[in-house]
Amino acid sequence: MKTGHGALVAATLLVLSACSTSEPSASPEGSADPAGQRLDQIEAAVAAWAGAESLEAAHAAAEEARNLVVGPAGPFYGDADGDGELAGDVAEGLLPGLDGETGLAQSEPVSACVEADVLGGSWEDPGERWDVALAAYDAWTPSNNTMPTLPSHPQRVVGWATFTLGTDDLDEAREYAGHAQIHVRVSRAAIEDCGS
């Protein structure tokens, strides 16, 4: 891990235990609720990104993960790697859209942990929530990790995917996937283990 990222991993591991006393569990059949099913897809995309054997494969998987979180009404949705294919083509994102379009994480009932870790609080002003995230992505550098400032762990996945799409270094792309996996685990614990 590059300098400055050790504290992120330690802090995130603490967050993992905040809503759950057990390890997040993914059943072989997948999740039953829409948010859980989407998280299954995001988790698979992040795993492909982490295990990518080429930069092109890492970029495609990062694009997929990002699209699955933001959906067509969110920022960045589209063919980010420019390969002519839209990875993660969905009708609705996990998180709300820029203009308040409902996200799958808002499916009722919303547990306290989903509210805290997946949504990261109120989406009463979704444009502002995305503006804050976009500013954090813009301000991020390897020596200035702004991702911990975002309360929504899926928004952090979007950040790591964005940084991956901007790198031409496969090892760096895989490292960023490792960070994204941590935030997927936090989201998984919130959805599956907190209770509603």
Tab-separated table of C-alpha atoms in Angstrom, residues 10 23-24 40 61 69 74 80 82 86 91 129 156 159 191 193:
chain	number	residue	atom	x	y	z
A	10	ALA	CA	-7.391	0.766	9.864
A	23	GLU	CA	-18.261	-11.006	9.319
A	24	PRO	CA	-20.469	-9.936	6.426
A	40	ASP	CA	-23.772	-8.615	-5.374
A	61	ALA	CA	-14.521	-3.534	-14.245
A	69	VAL	CA	-23.524	2.539	-7.948
A	74	GLY	CA	-25.972	9.835	-11.401
A	80	ALA	CA	-15.892	5.727	-19.162
A	82	GLY	CA	-14.089	4.461	-24.182
A	86	LEU	CA	-21.393	0.229	-21.489
A	91	ALA	CA	-32.034	1.427	-15.093
A	129	ARG	CA	-24.466	15.202	-1.873
A	156	ARG	CA	-16.129	5.936	-1.920
A	159	GLY	CA	-14.055	7.462	-6.039
A	191	ILE	CA	-27.387	-4.298	4.228
A	193	ASP	CA	-26.230	-7.815	9.175
